mmCIF file with all atom_site columns, C-alpha atoms in Angstrom:
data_model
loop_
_atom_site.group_PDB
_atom_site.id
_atom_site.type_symbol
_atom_site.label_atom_id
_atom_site.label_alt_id
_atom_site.label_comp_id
_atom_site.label_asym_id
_atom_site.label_entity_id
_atom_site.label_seq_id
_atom_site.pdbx_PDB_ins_code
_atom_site.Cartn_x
_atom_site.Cartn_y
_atom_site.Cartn_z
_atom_site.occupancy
_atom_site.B_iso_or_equiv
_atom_site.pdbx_formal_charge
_atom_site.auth_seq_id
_atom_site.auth_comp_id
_atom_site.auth_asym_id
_atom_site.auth_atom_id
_atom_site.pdbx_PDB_model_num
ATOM 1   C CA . UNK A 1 1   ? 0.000   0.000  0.000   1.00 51.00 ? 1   UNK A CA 1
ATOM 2   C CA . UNK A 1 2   ? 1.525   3.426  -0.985  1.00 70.00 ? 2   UNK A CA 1
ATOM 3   C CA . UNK A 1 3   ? 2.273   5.723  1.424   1.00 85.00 ? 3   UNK A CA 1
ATOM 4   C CA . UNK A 1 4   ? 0.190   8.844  1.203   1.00 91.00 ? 4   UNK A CA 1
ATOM 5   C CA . UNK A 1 5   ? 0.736   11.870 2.697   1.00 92.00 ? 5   UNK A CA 1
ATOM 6   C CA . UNK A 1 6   ? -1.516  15.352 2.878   1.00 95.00 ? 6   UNK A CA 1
ATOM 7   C CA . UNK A 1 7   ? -0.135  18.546 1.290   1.00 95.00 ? 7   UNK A CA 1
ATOM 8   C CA . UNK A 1 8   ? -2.036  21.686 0.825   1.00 97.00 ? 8   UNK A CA 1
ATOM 9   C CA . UNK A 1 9   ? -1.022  23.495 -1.962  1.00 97.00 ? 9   UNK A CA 1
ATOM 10  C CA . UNK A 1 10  ? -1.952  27.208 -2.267  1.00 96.00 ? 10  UNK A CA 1
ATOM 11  C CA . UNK A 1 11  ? -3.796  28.740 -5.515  1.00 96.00 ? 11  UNK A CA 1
ATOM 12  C CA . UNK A 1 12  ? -3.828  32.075 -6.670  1.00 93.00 ? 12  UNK A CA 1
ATOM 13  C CA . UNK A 1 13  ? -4.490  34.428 -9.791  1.00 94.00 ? 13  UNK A CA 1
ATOM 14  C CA . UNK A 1 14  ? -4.844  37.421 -10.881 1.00 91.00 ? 14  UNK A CA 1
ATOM 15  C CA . UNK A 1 15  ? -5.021  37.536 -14.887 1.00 89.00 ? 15  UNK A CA 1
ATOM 16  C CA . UNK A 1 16  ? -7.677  36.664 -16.895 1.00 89.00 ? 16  UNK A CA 1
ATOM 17  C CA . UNK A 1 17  ? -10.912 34.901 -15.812 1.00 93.00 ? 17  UNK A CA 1
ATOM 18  C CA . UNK A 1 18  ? -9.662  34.140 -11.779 1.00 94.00 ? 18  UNK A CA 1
ATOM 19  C CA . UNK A 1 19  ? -12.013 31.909 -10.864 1.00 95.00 ? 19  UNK A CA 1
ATOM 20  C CA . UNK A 1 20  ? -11.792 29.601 -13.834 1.00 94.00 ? 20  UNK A CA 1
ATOM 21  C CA . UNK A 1 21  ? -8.368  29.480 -13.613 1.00 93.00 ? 21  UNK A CA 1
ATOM 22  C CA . UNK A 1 22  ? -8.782  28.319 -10.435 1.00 96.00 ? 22  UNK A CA 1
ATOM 23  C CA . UNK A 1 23  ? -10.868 25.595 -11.228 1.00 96.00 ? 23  UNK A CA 1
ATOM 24  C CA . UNK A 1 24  ? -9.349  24.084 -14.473 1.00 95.00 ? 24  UNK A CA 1
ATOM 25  C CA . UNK A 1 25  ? -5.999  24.358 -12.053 1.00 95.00 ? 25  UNK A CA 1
ATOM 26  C CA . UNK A 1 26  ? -7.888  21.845 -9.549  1.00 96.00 ? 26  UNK A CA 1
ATOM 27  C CA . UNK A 1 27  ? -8.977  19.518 -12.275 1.00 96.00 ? 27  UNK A CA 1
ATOM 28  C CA . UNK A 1 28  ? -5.623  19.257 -13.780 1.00 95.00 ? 28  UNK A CA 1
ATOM 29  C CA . UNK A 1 29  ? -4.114  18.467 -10.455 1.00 95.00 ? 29  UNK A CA 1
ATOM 30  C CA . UNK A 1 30  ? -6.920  15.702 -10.214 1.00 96.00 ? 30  UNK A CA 1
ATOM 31  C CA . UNK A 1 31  ? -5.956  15.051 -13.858 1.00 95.00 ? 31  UNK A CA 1
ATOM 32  C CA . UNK A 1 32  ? -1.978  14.623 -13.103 1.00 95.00 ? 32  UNK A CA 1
ATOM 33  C CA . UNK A 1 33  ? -2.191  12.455 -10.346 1.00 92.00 ? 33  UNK A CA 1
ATOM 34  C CA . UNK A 1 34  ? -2.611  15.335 -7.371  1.00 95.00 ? 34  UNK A CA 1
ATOM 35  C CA . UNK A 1 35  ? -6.073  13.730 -5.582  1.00 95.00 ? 35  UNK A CA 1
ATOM 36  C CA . UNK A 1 36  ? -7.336  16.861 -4.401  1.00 97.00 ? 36  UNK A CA 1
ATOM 37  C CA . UNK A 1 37  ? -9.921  16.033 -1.026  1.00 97.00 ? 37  UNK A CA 1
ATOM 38  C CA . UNK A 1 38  ? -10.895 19.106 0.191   1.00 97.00 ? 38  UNK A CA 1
ATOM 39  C CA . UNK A 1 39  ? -10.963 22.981 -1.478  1.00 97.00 ? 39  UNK A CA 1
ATOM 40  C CA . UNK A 1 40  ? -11.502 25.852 0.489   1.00 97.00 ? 40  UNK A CA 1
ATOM 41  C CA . UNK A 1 41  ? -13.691 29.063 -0.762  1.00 97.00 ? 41  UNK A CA 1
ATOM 42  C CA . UNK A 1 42  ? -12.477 31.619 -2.886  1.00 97.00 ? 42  UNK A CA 1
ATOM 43  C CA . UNK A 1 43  ? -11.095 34.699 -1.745  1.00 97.00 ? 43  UNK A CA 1
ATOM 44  C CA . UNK A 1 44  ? -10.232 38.095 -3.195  1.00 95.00 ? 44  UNK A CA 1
ATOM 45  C CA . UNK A 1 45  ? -7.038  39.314 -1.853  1.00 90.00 ? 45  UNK A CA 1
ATOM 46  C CA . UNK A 1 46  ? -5.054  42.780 -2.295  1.00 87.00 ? 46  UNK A CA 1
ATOM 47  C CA . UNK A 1 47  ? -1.614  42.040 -4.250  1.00 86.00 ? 47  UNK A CA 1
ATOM 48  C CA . UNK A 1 48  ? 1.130   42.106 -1.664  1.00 79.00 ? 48  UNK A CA 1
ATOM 49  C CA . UNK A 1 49  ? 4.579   43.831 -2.745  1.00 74.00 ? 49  UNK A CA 1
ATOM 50  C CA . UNK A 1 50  ? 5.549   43.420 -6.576  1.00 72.00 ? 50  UNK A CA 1
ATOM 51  C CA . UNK A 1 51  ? 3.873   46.295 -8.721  1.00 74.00 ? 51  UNK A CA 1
ATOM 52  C CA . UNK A 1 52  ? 0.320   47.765 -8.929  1.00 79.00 ? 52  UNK A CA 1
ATOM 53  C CA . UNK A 1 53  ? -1.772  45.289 -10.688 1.00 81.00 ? 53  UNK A CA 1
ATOM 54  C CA . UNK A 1 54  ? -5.095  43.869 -10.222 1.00 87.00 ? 54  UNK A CA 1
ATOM 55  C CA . UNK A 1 55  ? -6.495  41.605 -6.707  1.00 91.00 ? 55  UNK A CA 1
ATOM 56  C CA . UNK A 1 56  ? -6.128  38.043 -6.561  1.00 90.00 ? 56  UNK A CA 1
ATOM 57  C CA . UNK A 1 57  ? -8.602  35.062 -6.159  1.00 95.00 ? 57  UNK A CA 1
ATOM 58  C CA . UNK A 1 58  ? -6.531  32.888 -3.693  1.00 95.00 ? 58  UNK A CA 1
ATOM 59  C CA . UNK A 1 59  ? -7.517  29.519 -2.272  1.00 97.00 ? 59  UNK A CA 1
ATOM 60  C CA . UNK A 1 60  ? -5.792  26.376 -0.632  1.00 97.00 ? 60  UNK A CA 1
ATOM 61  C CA . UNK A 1 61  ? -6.887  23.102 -1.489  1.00 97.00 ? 61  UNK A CA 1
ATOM 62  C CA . UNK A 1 62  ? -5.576  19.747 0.184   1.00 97.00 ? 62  UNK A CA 1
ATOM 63  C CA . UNK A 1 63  ? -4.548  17.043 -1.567  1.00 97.00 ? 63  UNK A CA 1
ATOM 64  C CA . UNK A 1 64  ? -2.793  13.247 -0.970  1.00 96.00 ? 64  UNK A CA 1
ATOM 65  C CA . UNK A 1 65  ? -0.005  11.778 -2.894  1.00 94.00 ? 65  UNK A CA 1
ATOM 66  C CA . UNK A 1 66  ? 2.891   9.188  -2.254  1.00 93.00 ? 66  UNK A CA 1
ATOM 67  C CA . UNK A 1 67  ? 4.755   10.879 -4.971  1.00 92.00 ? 67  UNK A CA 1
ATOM 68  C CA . UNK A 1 68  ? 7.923   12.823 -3.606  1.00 90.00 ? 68  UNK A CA 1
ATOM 69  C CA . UNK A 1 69  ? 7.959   16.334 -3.467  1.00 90.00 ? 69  UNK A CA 1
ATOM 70  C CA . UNK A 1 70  ? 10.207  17.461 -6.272  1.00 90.00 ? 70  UNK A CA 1
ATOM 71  C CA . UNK A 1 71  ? 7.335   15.636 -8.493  1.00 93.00 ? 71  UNK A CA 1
ATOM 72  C CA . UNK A 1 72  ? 4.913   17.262 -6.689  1.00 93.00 ? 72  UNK A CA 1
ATOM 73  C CA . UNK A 1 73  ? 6.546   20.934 -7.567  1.00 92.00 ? 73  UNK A CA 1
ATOM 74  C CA . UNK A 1 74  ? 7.719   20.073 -11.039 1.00 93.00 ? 74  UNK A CA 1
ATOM 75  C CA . UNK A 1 75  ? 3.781   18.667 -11.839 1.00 95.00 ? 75  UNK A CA 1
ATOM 76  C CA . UNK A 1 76  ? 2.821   22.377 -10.253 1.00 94.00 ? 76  UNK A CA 1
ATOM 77  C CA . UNK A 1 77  ? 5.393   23.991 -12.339 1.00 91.00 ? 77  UNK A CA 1
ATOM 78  C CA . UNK A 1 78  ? 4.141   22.176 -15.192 1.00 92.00 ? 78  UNK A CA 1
ATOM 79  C CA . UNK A 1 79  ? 0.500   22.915 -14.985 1.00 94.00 ? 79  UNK A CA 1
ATOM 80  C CA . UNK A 1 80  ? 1.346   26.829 -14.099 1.00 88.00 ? 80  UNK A CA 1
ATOM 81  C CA . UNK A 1 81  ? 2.865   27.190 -17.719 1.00 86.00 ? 81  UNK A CA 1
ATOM 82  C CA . UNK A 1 82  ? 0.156   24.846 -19.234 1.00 88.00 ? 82  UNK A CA 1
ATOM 83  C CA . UNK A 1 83  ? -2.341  27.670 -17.871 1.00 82.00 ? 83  UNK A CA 1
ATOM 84  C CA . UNK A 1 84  ? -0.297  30.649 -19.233 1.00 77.00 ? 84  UNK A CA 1
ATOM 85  C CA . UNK A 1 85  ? 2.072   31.278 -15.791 1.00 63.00 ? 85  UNK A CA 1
ATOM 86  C CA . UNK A 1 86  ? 5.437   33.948 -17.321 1.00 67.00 ? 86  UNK A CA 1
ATOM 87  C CA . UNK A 1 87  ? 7.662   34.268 -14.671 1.00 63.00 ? 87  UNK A CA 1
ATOM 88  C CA . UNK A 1 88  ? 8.838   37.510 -15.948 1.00 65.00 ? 88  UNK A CA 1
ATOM 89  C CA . UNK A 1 89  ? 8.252   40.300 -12.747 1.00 62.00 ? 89  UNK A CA 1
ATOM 90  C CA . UNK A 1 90  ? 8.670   39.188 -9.407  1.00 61.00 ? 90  UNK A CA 1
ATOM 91  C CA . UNK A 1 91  ? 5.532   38.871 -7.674  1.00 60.00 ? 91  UNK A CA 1
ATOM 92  C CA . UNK A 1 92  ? 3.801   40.264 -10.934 1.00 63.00 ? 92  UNK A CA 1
ATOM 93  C CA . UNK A 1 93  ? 0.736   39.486 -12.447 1.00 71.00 ? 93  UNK A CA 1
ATOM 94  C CA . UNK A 1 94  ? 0.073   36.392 -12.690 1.00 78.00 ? 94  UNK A CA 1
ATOM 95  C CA . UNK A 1 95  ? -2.715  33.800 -14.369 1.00 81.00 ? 95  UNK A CA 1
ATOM 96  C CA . UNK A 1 96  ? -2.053  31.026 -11.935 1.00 90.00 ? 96  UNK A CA 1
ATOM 97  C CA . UNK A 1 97  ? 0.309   30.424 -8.820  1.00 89.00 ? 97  UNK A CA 1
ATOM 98  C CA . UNK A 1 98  ? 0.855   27.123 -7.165  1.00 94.00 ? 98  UNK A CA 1
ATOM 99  C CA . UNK A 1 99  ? 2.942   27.110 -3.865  1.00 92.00 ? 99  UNK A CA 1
ATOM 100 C CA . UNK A 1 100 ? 3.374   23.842 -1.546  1.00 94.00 ? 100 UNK A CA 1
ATOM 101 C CA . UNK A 1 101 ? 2.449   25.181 1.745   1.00 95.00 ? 101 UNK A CA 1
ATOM 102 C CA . UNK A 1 102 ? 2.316   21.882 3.553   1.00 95.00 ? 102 UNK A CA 1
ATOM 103 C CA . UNK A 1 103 ? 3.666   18.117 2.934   1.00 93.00 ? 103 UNK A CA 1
ATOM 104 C CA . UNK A 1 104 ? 2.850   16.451 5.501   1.00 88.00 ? 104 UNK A CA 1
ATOM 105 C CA . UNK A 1 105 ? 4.949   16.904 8.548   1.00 86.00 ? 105 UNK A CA 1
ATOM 106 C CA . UNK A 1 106 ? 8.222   17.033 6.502   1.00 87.00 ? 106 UNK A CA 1
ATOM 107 C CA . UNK A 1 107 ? 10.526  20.075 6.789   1.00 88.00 ? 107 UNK A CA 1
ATOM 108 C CA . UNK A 1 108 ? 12.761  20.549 3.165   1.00 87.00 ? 108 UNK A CA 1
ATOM 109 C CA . UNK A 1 109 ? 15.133  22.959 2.805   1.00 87.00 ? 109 UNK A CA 1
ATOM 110 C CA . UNK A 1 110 ? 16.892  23.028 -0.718  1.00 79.00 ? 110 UNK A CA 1
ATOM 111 C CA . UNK A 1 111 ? 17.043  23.995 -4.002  1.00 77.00 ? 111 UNK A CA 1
ATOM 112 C CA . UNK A 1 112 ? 13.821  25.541 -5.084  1.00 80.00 ? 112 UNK A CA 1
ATOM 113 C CA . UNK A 1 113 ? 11.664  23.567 -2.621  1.00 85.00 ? 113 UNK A CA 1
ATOM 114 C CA . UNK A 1 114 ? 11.160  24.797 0.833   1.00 88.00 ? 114 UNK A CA 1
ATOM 115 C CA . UNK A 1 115 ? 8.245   23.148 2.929   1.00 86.00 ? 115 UNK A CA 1
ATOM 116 C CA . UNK A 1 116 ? 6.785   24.248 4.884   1.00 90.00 ? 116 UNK A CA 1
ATOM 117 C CA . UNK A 1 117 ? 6.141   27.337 2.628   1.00 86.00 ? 117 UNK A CA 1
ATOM 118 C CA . UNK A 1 118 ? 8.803   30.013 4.114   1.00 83.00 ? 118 UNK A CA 1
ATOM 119 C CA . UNK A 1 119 ? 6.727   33.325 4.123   1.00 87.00 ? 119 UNK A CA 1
ATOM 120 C CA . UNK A 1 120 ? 3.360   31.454 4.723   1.00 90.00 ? 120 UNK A CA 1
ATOM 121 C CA . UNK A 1 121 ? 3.424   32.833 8.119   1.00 90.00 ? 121 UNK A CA 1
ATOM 122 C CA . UNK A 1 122 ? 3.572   36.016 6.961   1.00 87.00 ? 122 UNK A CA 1
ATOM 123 C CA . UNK A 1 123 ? 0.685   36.190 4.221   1.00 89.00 ? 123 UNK A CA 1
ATOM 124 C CA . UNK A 1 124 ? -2.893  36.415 5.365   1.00 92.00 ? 124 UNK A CA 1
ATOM 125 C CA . UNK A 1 125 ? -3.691  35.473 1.542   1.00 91.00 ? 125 UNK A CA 1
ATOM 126 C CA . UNK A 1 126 ? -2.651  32.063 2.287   1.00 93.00 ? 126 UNK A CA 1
ATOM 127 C CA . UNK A 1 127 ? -3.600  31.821 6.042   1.00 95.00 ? 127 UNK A CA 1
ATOM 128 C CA . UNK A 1 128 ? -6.997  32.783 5.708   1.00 95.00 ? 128 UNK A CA 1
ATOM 129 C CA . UNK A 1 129 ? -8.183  29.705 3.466   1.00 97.00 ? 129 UNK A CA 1
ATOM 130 C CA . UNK A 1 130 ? -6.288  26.998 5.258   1.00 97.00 ? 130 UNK A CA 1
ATOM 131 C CA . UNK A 1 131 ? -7.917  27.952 8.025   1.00 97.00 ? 131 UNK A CA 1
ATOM 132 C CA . UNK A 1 132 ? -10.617 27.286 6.249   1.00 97.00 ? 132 UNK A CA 1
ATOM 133 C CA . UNK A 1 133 ? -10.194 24.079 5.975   1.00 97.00 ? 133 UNK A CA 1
ATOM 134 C CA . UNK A 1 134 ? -7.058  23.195 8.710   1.00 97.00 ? 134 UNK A CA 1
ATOM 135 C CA . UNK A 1 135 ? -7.304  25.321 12.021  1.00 97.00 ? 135 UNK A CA 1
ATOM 136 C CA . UNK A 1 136 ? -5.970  22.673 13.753  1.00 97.00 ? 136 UNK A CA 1
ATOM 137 C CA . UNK A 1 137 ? -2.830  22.009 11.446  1.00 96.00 ? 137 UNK A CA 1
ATOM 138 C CA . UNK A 1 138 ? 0.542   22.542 13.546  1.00 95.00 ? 138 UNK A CA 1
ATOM 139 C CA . UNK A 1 139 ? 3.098   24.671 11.573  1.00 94.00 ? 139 UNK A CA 1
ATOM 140 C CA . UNK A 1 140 ? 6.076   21.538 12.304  1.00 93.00 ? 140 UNK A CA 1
ATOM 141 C CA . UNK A 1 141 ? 8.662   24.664 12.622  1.00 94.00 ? 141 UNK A CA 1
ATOM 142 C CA . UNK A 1 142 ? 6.946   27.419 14.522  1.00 94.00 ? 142 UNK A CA 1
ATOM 143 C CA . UNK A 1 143 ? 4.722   25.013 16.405  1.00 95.00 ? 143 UNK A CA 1
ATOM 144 C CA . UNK A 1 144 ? 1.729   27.328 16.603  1.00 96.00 ? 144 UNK A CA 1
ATOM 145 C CA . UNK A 1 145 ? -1.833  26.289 14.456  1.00 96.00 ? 145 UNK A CA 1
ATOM 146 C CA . UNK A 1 146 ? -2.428  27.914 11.242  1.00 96.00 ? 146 UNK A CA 1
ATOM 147 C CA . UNK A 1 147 ? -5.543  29.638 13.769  1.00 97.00 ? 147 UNK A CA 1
ATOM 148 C CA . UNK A 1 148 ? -2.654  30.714 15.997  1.00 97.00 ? 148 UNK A CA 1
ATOM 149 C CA . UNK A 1 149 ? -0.681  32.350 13.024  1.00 95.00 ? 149 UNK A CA 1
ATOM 150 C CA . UNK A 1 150 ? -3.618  33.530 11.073  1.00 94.00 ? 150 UNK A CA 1
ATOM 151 C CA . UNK A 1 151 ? -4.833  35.655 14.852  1.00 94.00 ? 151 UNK A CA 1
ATOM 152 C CA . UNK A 1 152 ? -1.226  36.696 15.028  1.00 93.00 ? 152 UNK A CA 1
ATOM 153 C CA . UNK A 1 153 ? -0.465  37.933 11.628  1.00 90.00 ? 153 UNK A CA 1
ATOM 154 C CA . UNK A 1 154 ? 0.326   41.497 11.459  1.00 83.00 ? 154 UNK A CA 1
ATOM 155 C CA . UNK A 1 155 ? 0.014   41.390 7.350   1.00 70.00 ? 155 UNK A CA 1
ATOM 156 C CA . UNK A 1 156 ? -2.655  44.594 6.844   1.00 67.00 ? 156 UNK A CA 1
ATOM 157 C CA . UNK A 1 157 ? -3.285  43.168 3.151   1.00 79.00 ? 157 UNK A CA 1
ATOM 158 C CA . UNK A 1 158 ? -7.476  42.956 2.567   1.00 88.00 ? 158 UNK A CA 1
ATOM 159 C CA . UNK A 1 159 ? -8.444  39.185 2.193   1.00 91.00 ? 159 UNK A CA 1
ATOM 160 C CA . UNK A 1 160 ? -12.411 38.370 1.984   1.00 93.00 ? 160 UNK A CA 1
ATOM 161 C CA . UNK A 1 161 ? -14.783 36.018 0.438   1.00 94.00 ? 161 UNK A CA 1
ATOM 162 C CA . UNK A 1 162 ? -15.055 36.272 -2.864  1.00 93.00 ? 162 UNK A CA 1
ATOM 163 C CA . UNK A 1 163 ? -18.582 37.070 -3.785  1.00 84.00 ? 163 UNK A CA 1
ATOM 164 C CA . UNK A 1 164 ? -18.803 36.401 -7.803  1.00 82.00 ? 164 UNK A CA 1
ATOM 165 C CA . UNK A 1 165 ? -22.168 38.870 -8.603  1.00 72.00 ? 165 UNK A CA 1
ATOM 166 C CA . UNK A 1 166 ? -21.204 41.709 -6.003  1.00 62.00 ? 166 UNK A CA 1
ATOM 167 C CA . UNK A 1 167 ? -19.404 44.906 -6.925  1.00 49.00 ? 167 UNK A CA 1
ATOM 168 C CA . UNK A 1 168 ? -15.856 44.618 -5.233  1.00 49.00 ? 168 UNK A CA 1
ATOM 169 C CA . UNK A 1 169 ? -13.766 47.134 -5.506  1.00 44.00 ? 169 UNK A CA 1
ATOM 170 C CA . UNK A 1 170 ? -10.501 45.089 -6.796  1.00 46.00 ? 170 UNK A CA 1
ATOM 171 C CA . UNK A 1 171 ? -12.473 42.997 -8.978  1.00 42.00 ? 171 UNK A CA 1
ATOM 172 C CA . UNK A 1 172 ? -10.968 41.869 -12.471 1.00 41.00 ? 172 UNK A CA 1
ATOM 173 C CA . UNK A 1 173 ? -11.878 40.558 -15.158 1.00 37.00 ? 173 UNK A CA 1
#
């Protein structure tokens, strides 16, 4: 019997039609081999650092594998250019963003893959929908719950439920 593990991977975008990307981003995780469990709602986020551009629709979904996490990144990596993803500004614009927040309990430090997500801590983007769906979870480095991070997060950036038919003021396209 493989040995799966939970990861929650964040999603984000800012380009295009957000929401879809979103979506067709979950399915192609499905699609690749990612078995996504659980999704949290959408939320529209104000773009932290990087130049003025439009708000984000962020989410965090979690997911199981027992594939290791370089293939876990590279099949992220993958379906980010599939959708469109130029990594051409730092912290630019963006149609689709996939970051490995959590893989299980593991701790990886190298190369491009760091897990736990280094500046998770610091981005209420990403703290507000795993809570959402993981209060409970224990950061394995900072031993507080993403509830205890999320409460002590001094990030001002605006992060609230997306609603789809209302008239937000950072709302694209």
């Amino acid at each position: 019997m493989p040995n799966l593990r939970l990861l929650y991977i964040a999603l984000g975008s800012n380009v295009g039609d957000r929401a879809s990307m979103l979506a067709r981003a979950m399915a192609e995780m499905n699609r690749a081999g990612l078995r996504v469990l659980r999704q949290s709602s959408l939320y529209e986020t104000e773009p932290v650092g990087g130049p003025p551009q439009a708000w984000f629709l962020n989410a965090v979904v979690e997911a199981e594998t027992d594939w290791p996490p370089e293939r876990v990144l590279q099949t992220l990596q993958q379906i980010e250019q599939a959708m469109g993803r130029q990594r051409t500004i730092a912290c630019g614009p963006r149609t689709l963003d996939l970051d490995i927040l959590f893989d299980g309990d593991s701790v990886l430090r190298g190369g491009d893959l760091e897990v736990p997500h280094p500046r998770l801590a610091q981005r209420r983007f990403v703290l507000a929908p795993l809570a959402e769906l993981s209060p409970a979870l224990v950061h394995p480095l900072l031993r507080k719950t993403v509830a205890e991070l999320l409460a002590d997060i001094s990030d001002g950036g605006q992060v609230r439920l997306w609603n789809p038919g209302g008239e937000n003021g950072g709302r694209s396209g």
